[in-house]
Amino acid sequence: MLRWGMIGASTIGREWMAAAIAAQPDAEVAAVAGSDPERAQRYARELGIAKAHAFVTDLLADPEIDIVYISTTNESHAAHTLAAARAGKHVLCEKPLALRVEDARAMVGACQAAGVVLGTNHHLRNAATHRAMRDLIASGAIGQPLAARVFHAVSLPPHLRGWRIDRPEAGGGVILDITVHDADTLRFVLGDEVESVTAMTASQGMGMSGIEDAAMGVMRFRNGTLAQFHDAFTVGHAPTGFEVHGTEGSLFGRDVMTQRPTGTVTLRRNGEEEAIPLEHENLYERSVRRFNAAVRGEGPPPATGDDGVRSLAIALAARDAAQTGHAQDVSC
Ligand code: NDP
């Protein structure tokens, strides 16, 4: 059995990840720890987790723990990952890996030096929809990709309207929350790297303390593909989507920028439309299954630490572009 320790008594852990770990035949959630011992204890009781450690240092010193899942607020990911690497634990860390690219790089370096696996929990790579679009593009189904469009403007659920909208120092804002996912998913589906980004942001009533709650922009990829993105916490009535338009055809992903295993993919070419058959699977269960396999030496996790560094660099470049009014190169 692989024994997981959760760092952070978080909503994502409660809603998706604890169950995704428990669903594996070869893994269990053995412990949790956070900044508040009483809350961690309550969380453990509610989720049926055997142990609540009073402090994160205790969890990291627990010899029974093989892997940690870090889902604290964004400003703590780096310190927790560095401590976990020092303790010899494998790390699945939530996105964004850190608030600065240098810190994210240091996380990758520390895990490499310690010989532990580092993964970034970019769940969308595990969606049947995005994997199908990636495979179709790689097989040449739409020819050379020319343009992509990502619609990821949603209404932030009321129970998540905390640090995301009022704590810039915790890494709040739509860019570090959503654009970072778009960046990773575009890289994954297109199999290409972003070289430059431009963006504009707005505060449309939800973001406080200067935090943006809406962003639109364009990423240019090395092979010339232009990708447009629209991300928001403030849009309540729009479906999500992911399109790629190529020289020989177009792909339309509908309801695909989501945590749920849903959505459709349609291929349009030569005047015909084809619904692509998909086998949906819980995205987080697949993420954990593949991470466990990586720990056993069976290939990389779905999104590596390096993927986390790159998606962060793109998101931060988008934020800089919005602040400066100038397109930003992405170098990492
Ligand atoms: P939460 O606000 O639920 O949890 C983050 C931290 O806040 C917890 O670790 C906890 O700290 C603290 N906290 C939780 N509840 C309370 C409370 N009642 N009072 C005081 N503090 C509290 O955040 P999310 O679960 O929404 O997000 C956590 C991370 O996961 C973020 O990095 C986010 O970007 C990422 N995320 C990723 C998703 C994905 O699909 N990949 C989806 C959603 C989030 P502690 O336990 O340390 O005391």
PDB file of N, CA and C in Angstrom, residues 6 16 55 94 154-155 162 168 180 194 213 226 270 272 277 306:
ATOM      1  N   MET A   6      -2.143  14.129   3.758  1.00  0.00           N
ATOM      2  CA  MET A   6      -2.662  15.373   3.170  1.00  0.00           C
ATOM      3  C   MET A   6      -2.136  16.564   3.959  1.00  0.00           C
ATOM      4  N   TRP A  16     -12.799  16.132  -3.644  1.00  0.00           N
ATOM      5  CA  TRP A  16     -12.326  15.257  -4.711  1.00  0.00           C
ATOM      6  C   TRP A  16     -11.164  14.340  -4.323  1.00  0.00           C
ATOM      7  N   PHE A  55       0.943  19.105  13.658  1.00  0.00           N
ATOM      8  CA  PHE A  55       1.729  20.019  12.820  1.00  0.00           C
ATOM      9  C   PHE A  55       2.177  19.310  11.545  1.00  0.00           C
ATOM     10  N   GLU A  94      -0.638  20.929  -5.507  1.00  0.00           N
ATOM     11  CA  GLU A  94      -1.652  21.666  -6.259  1.00  0.00           C
ATOM     12  C   GLU A  94      -1.018  22.794  -7.078  1.00  0.00           C
ATOM     13  N   VAL A 154     -16.370  31.203 -15.488  1.00  0.00           N
ATOM     14  CA  VAL A 154     -17.358  30.509 -14.669  1.00  0.00           C
ATOM     15  C   VAL A 154     -17.792  31.433 -13.533  1.00  0.00           C
ATOM     16  N   SER A 155     -18.756  30.957 -12.759  1.00  0.00           N
ATOM     17  CA  SER A 155     -19.130  31.677 -11.545  1.00  0.00           C
ATOM     18  C   SER A 155     -18.446  30.956 -10.384  1.00  0.00           C
ATOM     19  N   GLY A 162     -13.279  33.052  -0.883  1.00  0.00           N
ATOM     20  CA  GLY A 162     -12.454  33.450   0.256  1.00  0.00           C
ATOM     21  C   GLY A 162     -11.165  34.063  -0.252  1.00  0.00           C
ATOM     22  N   PRO A 168      -4.364  38.771  -2.138  1.00  0.00           N
ATOM     23  CA  PRO A 168      -3.323  38.701  -3.166  1.00  0.00           C
ATOM     24  C   PRO A 168      -2.086  37.955  -2.660  1.00  0.00           C
ATOM     25  N   VAL A 180      -3.768  29.478 -15.297  1.00  0.00           N
ATOM     26  CA  VAL A 180      -2.687  28.501 -15.151  1.00  0.00           C
ATOM     27  C   VAL A 180      -3.128  27.119 -15.665  1.00  0.00           C
ATOM     28  N   VAL A 194       4.502  27.766 -25.183  1.00  0.00           N
ATOM     29  CA  VAL A 194       4.145  29.179 -25.365  1.00  0.00           C
ATOM     30  C   VAL A 194       5.418  30.017 -25.398  1.00  0.00           C
ATOM     31  N   ASP A 213     -10.718  39.467 -11.346  1.00  0.00           N
ATOM     32  CA  ASP A 213     -11.649  38.336 -11.366  1.00  0.00           C
ATOM     33  C   ASP A 213     -12.068  37.993 -12.798  1.00  0.00           C
ATOM     34  N   LEU A 226      -1.957  30.590 -32.439  1.00  0.00           N
ATOM     35  CA  LEU A 226      -2.426  31.630 -31.520  1.00  0.00           C
ATOM     36  C   LEU A 226      -3.567  31.050 -30.688  1.00  0.00           C
ATOM     37  N   ASN A 270     -14.079  18.550 -43.945  1.00  0.00           N
ATOM     38  CA  ASN A 270     -14.682  18.190 -45.231  1.00  0.00           C
ATOM     39  C   ASN A 270     -16.204  18.324 -45.213  1.00  0.00           C
ATOM     40  N   GLU A 272     -18.240  17.768 -42.829  1.00  0.00           N
ATOM     41  CA  GLU A 272     -18.960  16.782 -42.005  1.00  0.00           C
ATOM     42  C   GLU A 272     -18.568  16.933 -40.542  1.00  0.00           C
ATOM     43  N   PRO A 277     -15.947   9.346 -29.879  1.00  0.00           N
ATOM     44  CA  PRO A 277     -16.309   8.505 -28.729  1.00  0.00           C
ATOM     45  C   PRO A 277     -15.327   8.710 -27.572  1.00  0.00           C
ATOM     46  N   ASP A 306       8.037  19.992 -13.807  1.00  0.00           N
ATOM     47  CA  ASP A 306       8.430  20.891 -14.896  1.00  0.00           C
ATOM     48  C   ASP A 306       7.188  21.478 -15.590  1.00  0.00           C
TER      49      ASP A 306
END
